[in-house]
Short mmCIF file of C-alpha atoms in Angstrom, two decimals:
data_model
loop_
_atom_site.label_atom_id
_atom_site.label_comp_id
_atom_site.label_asym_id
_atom_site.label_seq_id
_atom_site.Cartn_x
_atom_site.Cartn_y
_atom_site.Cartn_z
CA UNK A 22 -16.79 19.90 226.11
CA UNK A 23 -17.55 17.69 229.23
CA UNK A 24 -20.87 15.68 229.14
CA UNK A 25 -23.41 16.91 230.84
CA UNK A 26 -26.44 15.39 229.95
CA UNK A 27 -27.59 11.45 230.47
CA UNK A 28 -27.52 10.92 227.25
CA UNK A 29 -24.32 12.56 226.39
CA UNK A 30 -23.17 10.87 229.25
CA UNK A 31 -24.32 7.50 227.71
CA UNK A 32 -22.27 7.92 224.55
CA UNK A 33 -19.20 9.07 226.02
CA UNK A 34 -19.31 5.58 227.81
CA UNK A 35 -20.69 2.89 225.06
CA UNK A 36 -17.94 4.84 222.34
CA UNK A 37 -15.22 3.09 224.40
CA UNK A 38 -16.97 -0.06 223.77
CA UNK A 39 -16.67 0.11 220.03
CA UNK A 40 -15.85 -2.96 218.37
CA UNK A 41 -12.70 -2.73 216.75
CA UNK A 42 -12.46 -2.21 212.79
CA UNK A 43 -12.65 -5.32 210.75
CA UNK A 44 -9.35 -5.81 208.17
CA UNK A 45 -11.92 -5.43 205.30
CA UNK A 46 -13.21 -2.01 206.83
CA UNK A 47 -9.02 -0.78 207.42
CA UNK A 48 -8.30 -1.71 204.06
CA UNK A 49 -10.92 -0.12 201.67
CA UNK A 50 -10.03 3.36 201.81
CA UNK A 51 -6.67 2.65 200.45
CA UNK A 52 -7.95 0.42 197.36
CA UNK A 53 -10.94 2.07 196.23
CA UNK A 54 -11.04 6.01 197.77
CA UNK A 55 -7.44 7.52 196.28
CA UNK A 56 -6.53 6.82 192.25
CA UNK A 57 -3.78 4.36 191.62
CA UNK A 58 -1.65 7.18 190.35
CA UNK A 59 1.52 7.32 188.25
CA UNK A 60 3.37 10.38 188.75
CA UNK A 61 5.66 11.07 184.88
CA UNK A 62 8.79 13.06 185.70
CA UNK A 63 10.36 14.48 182.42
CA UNK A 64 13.29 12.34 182.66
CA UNK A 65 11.31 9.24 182.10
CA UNK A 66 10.57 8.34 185.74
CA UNK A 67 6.92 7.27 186.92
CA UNK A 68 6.58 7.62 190.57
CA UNK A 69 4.21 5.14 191.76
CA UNK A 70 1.48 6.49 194.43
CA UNK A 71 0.27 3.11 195.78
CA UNK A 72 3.58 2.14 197.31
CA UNK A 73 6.39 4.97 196.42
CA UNK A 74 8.48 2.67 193.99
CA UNK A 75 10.09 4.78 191.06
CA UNK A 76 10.11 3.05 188.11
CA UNK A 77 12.01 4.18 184.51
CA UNK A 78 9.62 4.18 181.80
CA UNK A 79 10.10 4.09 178.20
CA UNK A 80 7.26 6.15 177.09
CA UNK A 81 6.96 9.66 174.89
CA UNK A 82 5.85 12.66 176.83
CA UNK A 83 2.95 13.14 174.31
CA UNK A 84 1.59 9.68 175.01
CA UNK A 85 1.56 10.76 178.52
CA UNK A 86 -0.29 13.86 177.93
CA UNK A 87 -3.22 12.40 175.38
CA UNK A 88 -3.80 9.57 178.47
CA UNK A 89 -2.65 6.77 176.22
CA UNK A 90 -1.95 3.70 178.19
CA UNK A 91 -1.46 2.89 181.57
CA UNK A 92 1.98 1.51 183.27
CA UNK A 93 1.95 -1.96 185.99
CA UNK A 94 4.09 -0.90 189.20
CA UNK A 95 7.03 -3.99 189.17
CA UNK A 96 7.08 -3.25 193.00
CA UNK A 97 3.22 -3.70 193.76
CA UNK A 98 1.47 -4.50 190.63
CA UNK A 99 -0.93 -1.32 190.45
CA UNK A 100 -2.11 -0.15 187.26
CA UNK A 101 -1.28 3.34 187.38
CA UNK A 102 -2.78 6.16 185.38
CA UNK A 103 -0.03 8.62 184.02
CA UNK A 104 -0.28 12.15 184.93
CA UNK A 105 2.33 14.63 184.57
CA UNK A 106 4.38 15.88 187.76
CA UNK A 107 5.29 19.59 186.60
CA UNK A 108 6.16 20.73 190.08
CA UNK A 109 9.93 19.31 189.58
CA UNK A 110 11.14 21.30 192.69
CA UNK A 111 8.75 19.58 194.94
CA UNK A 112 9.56 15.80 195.93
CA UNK A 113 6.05 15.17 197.93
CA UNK A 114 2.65 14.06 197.76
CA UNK A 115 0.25 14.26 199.77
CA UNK A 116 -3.81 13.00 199.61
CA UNK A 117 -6.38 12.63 202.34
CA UNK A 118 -10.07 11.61 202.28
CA UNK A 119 -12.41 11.53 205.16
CA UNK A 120 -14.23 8.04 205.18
CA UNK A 121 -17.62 7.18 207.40
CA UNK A 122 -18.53 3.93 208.53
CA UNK A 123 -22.65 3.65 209.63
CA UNK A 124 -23.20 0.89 211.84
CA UNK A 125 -25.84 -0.23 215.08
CA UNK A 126 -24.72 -0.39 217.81
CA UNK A 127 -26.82 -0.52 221.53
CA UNK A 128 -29.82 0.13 219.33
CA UNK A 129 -28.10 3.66 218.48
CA UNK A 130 -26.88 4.41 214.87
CA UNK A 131 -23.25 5.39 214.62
CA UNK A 132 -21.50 7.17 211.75
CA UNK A 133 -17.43 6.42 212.91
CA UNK A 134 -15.46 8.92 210.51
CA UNK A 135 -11.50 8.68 210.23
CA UNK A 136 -8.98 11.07 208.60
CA UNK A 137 -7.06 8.55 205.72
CA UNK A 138 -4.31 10.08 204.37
CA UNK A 139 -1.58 8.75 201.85
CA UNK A 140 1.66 9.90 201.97
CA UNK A 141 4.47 9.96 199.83
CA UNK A 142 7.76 11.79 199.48
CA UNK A 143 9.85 10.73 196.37
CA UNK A 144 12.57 7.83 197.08
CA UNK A 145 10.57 6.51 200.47
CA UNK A 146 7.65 4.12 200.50
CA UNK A 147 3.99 5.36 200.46
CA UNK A 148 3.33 6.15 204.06
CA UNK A 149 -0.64 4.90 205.05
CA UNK A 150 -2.66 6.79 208.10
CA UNK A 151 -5.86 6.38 208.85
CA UNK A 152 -7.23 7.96 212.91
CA UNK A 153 -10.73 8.02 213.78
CA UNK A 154 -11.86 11.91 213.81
CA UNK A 155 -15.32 11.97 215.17
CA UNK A 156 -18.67 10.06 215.67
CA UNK A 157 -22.44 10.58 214.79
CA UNK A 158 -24.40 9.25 217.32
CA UNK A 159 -28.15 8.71 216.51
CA UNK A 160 -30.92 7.66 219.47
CA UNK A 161 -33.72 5.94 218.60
CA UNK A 162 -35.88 8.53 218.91
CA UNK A 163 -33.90 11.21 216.35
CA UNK A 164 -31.58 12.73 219.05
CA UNK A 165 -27.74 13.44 217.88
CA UNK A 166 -24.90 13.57 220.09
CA UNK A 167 -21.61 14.52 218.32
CA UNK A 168 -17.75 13.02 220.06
CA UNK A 169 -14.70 14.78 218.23
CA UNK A 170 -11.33 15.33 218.38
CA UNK A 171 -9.64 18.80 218.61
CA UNK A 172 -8.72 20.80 216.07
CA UNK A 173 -7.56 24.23 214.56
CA UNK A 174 -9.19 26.33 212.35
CA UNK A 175 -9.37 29.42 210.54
CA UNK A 176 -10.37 30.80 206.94
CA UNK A 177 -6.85 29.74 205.68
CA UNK A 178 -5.75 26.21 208.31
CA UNK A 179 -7.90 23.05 209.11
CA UNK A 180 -5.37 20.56 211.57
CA UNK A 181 -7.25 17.64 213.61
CA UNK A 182 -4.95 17.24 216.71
CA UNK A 183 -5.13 13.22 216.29
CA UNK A 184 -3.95 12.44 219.91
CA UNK A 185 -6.34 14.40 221.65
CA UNK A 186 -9.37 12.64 223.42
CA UNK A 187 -12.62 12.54 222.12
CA UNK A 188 -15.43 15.16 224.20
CA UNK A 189 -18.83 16.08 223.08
CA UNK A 190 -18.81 18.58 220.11
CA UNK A 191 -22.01 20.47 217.78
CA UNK A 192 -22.88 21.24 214.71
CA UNK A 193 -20.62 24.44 213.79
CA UNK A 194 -20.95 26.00 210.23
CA UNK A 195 -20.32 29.79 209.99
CA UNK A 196 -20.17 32.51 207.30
CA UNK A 197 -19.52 36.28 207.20
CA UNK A 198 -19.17 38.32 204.37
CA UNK A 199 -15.76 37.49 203.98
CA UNK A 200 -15.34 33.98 204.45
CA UNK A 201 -17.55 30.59 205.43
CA UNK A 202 -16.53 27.66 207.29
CA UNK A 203 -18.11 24.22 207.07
CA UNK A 204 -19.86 22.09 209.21
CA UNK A 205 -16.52 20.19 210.77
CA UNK A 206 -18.90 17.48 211.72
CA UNK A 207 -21.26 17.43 208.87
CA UNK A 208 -20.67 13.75 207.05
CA UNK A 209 -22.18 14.86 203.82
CA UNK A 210 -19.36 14.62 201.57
CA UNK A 211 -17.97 11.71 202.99
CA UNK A 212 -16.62 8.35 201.71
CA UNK A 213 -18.98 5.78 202.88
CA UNK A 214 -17.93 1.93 203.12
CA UNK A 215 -20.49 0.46 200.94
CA UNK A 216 -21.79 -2.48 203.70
CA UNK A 217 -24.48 -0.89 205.88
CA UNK A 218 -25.53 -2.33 208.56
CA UNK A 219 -28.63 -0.18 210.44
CA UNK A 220 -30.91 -1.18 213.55
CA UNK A 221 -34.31 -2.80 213.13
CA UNK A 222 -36.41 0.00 214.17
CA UNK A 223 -34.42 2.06 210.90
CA UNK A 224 -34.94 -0.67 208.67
CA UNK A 225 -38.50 -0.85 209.58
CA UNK A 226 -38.90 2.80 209.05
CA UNK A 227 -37.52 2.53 205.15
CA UNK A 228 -34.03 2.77 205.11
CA UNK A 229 -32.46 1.94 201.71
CA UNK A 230 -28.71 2.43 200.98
CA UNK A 231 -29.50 4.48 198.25
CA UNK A 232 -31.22 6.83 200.24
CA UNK A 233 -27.09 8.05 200.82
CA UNK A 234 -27.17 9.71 196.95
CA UNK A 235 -29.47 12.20 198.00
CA UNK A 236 -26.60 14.52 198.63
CA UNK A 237 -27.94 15.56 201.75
CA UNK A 238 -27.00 15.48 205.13
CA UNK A 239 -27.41 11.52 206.17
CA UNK A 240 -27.32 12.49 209.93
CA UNK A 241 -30.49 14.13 208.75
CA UNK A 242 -31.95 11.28 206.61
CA UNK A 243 -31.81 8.99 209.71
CA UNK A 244 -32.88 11.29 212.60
CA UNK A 245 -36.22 12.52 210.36
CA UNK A 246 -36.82 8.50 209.65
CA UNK A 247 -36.37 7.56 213.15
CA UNK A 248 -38.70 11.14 214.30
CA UNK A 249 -40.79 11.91 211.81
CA UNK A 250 -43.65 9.86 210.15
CA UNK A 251 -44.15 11.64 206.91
CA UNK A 252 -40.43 11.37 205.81
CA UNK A 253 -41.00 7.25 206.72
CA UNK A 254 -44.08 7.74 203.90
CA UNK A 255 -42.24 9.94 201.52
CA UNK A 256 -39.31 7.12 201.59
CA UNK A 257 -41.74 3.70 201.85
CA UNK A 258 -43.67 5.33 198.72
CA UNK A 259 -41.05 6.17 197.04
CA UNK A 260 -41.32 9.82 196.79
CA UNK A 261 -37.56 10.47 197.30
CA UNK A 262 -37.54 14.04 195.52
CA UNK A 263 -40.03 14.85 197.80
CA UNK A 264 -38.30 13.71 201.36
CA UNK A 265 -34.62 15.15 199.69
CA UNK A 266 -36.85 18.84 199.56
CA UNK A 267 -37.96 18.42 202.62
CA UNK A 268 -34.09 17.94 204.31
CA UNK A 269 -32.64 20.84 201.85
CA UNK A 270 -35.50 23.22 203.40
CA UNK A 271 -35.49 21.85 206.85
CA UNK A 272 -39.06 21.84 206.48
CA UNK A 273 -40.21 18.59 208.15
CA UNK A 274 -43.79 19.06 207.74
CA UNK A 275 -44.94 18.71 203.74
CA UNK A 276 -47.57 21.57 202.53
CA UNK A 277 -50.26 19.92 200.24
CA UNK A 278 -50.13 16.73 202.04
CA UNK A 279 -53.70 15.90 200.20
CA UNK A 280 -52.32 15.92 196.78
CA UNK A 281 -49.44 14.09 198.07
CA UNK A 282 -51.94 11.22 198.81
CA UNK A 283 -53.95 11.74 195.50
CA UNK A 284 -50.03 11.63 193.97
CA UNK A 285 -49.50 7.86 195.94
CA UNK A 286 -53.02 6.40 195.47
CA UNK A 287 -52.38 7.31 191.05
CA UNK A 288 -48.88 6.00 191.34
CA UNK A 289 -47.61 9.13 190.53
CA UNK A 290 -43.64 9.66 191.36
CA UNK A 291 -42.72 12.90 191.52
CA UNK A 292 -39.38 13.58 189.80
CA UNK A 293 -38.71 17.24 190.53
CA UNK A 294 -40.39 18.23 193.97
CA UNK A 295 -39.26 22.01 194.20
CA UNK A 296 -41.06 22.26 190.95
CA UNK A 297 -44.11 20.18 191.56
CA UNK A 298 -44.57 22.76 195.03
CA UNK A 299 -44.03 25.95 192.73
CA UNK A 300 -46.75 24.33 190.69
CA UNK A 301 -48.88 23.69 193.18
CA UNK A 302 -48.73 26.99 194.85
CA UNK A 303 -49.55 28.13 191.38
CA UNK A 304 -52.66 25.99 191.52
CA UNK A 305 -53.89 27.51 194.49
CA UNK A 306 -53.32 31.33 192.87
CA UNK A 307 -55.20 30.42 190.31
CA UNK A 308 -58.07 28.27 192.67
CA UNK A 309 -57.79 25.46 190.54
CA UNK A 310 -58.65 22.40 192.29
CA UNK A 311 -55.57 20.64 194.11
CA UNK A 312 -57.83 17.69 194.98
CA UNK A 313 -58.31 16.47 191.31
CA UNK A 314 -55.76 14.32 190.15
CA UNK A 315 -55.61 15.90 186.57
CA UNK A 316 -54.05 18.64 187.97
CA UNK A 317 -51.84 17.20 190.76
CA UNK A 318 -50.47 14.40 188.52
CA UNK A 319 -49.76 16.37 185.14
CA UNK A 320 -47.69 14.33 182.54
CA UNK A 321 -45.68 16.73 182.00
CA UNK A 322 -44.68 18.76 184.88
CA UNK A 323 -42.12 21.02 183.36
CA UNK A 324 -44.76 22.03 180.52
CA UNK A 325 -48.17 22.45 182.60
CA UNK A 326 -45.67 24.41 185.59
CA UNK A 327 -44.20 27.14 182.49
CA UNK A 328 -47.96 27.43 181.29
CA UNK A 329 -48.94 28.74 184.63
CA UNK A 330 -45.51 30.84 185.20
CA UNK A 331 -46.82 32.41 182.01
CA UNK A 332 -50.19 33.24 182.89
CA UNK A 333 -49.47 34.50 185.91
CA UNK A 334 -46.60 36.75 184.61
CA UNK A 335 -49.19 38.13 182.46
CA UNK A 336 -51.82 39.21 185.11
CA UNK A 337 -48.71 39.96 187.89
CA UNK A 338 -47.80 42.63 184.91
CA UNK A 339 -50.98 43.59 183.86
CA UNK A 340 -51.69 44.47 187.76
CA UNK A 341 -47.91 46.44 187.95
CA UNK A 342 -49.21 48.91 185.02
CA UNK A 343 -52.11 49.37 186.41
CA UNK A 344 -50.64 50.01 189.85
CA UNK A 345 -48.34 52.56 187.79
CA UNK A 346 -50.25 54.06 185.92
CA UNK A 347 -52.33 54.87 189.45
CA UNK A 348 -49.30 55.94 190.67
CA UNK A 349 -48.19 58.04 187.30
CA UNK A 350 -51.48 59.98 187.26
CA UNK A 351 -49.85 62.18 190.79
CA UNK A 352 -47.25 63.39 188.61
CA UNK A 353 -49.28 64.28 185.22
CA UNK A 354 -50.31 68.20 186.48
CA UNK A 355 -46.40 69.08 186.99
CA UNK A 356 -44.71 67.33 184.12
CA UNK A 357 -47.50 69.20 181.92
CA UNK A 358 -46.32 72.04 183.72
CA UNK A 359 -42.53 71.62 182.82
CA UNK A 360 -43.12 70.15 179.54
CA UNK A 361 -46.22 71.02 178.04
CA UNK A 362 -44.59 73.51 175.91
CA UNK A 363 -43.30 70.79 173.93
CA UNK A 364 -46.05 68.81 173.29
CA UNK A 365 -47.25 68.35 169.98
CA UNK A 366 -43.50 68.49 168.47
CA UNK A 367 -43.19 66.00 165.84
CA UNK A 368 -40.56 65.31 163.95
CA UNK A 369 -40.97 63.24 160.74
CA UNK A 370 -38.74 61.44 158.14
CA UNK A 371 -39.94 58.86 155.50
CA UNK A 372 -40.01 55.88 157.87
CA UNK A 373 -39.58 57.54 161.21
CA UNK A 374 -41.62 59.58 163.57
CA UNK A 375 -39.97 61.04 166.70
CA UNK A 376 -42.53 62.81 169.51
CA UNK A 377 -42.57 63.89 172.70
CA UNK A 378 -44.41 61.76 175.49
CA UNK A 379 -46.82 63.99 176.28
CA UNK A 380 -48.10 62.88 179.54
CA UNK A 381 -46.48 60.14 182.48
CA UNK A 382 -48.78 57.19 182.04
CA UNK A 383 -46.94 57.64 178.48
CA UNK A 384 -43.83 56.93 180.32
CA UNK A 385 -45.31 53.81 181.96
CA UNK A 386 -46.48 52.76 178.26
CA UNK A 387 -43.34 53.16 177.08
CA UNK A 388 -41.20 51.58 179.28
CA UNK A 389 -43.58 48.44 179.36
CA UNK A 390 -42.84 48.43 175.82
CA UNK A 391 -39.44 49.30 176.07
CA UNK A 392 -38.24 47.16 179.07
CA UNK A 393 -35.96 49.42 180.50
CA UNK A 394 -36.30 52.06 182.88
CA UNK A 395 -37.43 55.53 181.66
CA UNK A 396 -40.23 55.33 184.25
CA UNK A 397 -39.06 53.56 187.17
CA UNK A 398 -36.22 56.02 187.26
CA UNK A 399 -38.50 59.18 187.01
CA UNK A 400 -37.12 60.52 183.79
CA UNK A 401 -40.27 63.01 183.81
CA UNK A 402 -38.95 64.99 187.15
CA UNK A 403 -35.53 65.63 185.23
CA UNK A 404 -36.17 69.22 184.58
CA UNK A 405 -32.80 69.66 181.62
CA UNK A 406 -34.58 65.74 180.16
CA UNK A 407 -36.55 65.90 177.01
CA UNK A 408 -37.70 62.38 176.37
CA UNK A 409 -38.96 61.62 173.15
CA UNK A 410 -40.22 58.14 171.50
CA UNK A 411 -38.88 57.16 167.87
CA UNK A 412 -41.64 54.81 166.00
CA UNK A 413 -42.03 53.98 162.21
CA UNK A 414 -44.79 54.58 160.25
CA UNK A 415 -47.08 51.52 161.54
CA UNK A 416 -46.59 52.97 165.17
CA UNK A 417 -44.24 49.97 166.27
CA UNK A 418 -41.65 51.67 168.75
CA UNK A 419 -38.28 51.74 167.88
CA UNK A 420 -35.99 53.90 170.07
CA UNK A 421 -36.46 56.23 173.16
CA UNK A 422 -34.06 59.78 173.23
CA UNK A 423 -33.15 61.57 176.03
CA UNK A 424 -32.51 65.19 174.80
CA UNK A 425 -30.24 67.06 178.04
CA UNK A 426 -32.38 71.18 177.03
CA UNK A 427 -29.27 72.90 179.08
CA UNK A 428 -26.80 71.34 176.18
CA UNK A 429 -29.20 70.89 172.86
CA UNK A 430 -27.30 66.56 173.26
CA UNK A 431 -28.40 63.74 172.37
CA UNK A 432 -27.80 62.12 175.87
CA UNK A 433 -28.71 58.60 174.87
CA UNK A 434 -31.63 56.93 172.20
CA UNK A 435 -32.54 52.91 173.36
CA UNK A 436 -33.85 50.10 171.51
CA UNK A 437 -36.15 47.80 173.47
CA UNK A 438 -33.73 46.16 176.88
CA UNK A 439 -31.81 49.09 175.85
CA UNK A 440 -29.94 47.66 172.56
CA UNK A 441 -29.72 49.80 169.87
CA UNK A 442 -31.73 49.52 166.66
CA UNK A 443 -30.89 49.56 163.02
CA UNK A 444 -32.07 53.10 162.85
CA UNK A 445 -29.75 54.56 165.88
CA UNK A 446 -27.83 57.23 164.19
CA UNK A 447 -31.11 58.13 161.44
CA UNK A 448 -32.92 59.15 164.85
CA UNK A 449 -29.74 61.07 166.46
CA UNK A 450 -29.30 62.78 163.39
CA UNK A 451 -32.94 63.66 162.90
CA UNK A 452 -32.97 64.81 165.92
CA UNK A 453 -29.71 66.76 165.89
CA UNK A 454 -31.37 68.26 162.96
CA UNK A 455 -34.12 70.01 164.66
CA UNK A 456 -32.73 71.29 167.53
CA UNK A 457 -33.87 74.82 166.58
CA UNK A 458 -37.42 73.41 166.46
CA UNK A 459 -37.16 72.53 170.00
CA UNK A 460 -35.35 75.91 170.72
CA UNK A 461 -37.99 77.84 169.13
CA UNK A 462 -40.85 75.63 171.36
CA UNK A 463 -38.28 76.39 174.87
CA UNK A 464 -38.80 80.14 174.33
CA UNK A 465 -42.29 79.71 173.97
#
């Protein structure tokens, strides 16, 4: 696309001012971003990936395979790992790596990204490319403006057309329910060359080199430090888990920015922010004070956060059987209707006792107890459904049977998350074994 703002304008101009690459900055990629790679063909041949030399190698195929040893290149002196090369009909190689340079320049911040490829077809030398692909450009003020070269894509191609110009490009991840394309221009999971230089305004803001281990977007990282004062105080205190949250949710202002203060005046660093917010919004269910540092700064975050995931899993479940057993007490006049016939069947063995459940908030009981879902799918509108509860003598549930009254079967008896118990086939057979019981309380 054509510039058409100033500053897109202003880029378009000052990125054919770029300094050229230093030697130090062409040569990296190729010594330290692919693996100095050996290549062991079954005849005894190691292919060397750094320069394309084939070299005969007196070496068993099982030392190859267990990783034992490495073999020195007599062409250019690589120490080359030996892998196996089990594609014998195919004589090529080929490896790329996208590799981001960050550097100031005009008081912007630039990220300068190239394609490197290396290239190697068996009995030529390695073939090196390296073409610049696109730039990050960074105001000092936060604002991006994106220059790229063409390219092709689709779900199953990706081809940079390296002699096009460059022309102002966006952001442009997409996803559908059958495929997702990255962000093209997103530098996230690039190879960075390890000297940074930034302006003075970033520096001054808290930039730190290892602020690029975050695994998050580092466009990001710089345009909220340039924009946004709280990410400079979650970086200049140290509360990197915190400003990393903040990027993954794109949520630039922080909730509970009080305790976050509390957290920096105590010297508290907090490891694990996406837990320390669930906590926190767990303090404020449970209106315990988020301004007292005994709560905000626990020693042990992971144990104090589970403590509170328990209680409140308690009352959140307490509240749902009440809620259904509100909601049961609609359906208690018909299913007495349909079944009331059979209550006050009882079937007894030594150890087992199988009844009917005699009314719907019996159902909600039941499947509480249970944890499955006799209640949640309605078992007591299922006019050919008998459902009857298995316990042993102390009470303690064991099983739950569905009897289908159109067939006199056994449709299905569950255990508690629907496993079965020790005493599966005693309560089908005891069952089985009343059936004219339950025949003779039908035609009733």
């Amino acid at each position: 696309m054509k510039p058409k703002t100033k500053l897109q304008k202003q880029v378009v101009e000052l990125s054919k001012h770029l300094p050229p690459l230093t030697e130090a900055q062409k040569t990296y990629p190729y010594e330290h971003l692919f693996k100095k790679t050996g290549y062991y063909w079954k005849k005894g041949e190691v292919w060397c990936q750094c320069c394309g030399c084939v070299d005969e190698v007196l070496k068993p195929l099982l030392a190859v395979s267990i990783g034992v040893g490495t073999h020195i290149c007599p062409q250019c002196g690589a120490s080359l790992e030996l892998e196996h090369w089990n594609q014998s009909n195919r004589r090529y190689s080929n490896e790329n790596r996208i590799y981001s340079i960050i550097q100031p320049y005009k008081g912007w911040m630039v990220i300068r990204s190239f394609d490197v490829q290396r290239n190697n077809t068996k009995g030529n030398d390695t073939r090196l490319f390296m073409s610049e692909i696109y730039q990050n450009w960074i105001s000092e003020d936060g604002k991006e403006v994106i220059l790229g070269k063409k390219y092709t894509r689709s779900p199953f191609h990706f081809y940079w057309i390296y002699n096009s110009e460059m022309d102002v490009k966006f952001h442009n991840y997409k996803a559908s329910g059958y495929y997702e394309m990255h962000d093209v221009f997103d530098v996230s999971g690039n190879y960075f060359y390890p000297t940074i230089r930034v302006t003075p305004i970033l520096k001054r803001n808290g930039w730190m080199n290892k602020l690029l281990n975050l695994n998050v977007s580092v466009v990001d990282v710089i345009r909220q430090l340039l924009s946004n004062p709280v990410a400079e105080t979650m970086v200049k205190t140290g509360q990197l888990s915190v400003f990393r949250h903040m990027l993954l949710k794109k949520q630039y202002t922080i909730p509970y920015a009080h305790a976050l203060n509390i957290c920096n005046r105590n010297g508290y660093k907090i490891e694990d922010a996406s837990m320390w917010f669930d906590y926190m919004d767990m303090l404020a269910y449970f209106n315990l004070d988020t301004h007292n540092s005994r709560y905000v700064c626990p020693q042990d975050l992971k144990a104090e956060h589970d403590k509170l995931v328990k209680r409140k899993r308690r009352i959140e479940s307490k509240r749902k059987l009440e809620e259904r057993l509100k909601e049961a007490s609609q359906w208690e006049k018909e299913y007495k209707k349909e079944k009331g016939r059979f209550f006050g069947l009882c079937i007894n063995a030594e150890d087992i006792v199988i009844t009917v459940l005699q009314s719907v908030s019996e159902f909600v009981e039941e499947a509480e107890i249970m944890h499955h879902c006799v209640y949640s799918n309605q078992y007591f509108k299922k006019k050919d459904s008998l459902i009857l509860s298995a316990k042993d003598k102390e009470g303690k549930h064991l099983e739950t049977v569905e009897l289908n009254l159109a067939t006199m079967q056994v449709v299905q008896s569950r255990g508690v998350c629907n496993k079965n118990t020790e005493y599966h086939n005693r309560i089908i057979g005891l069952v089985k074994q009343n059936i004219g019981l339950i025949r003779k309380k039908m035609a009733s």
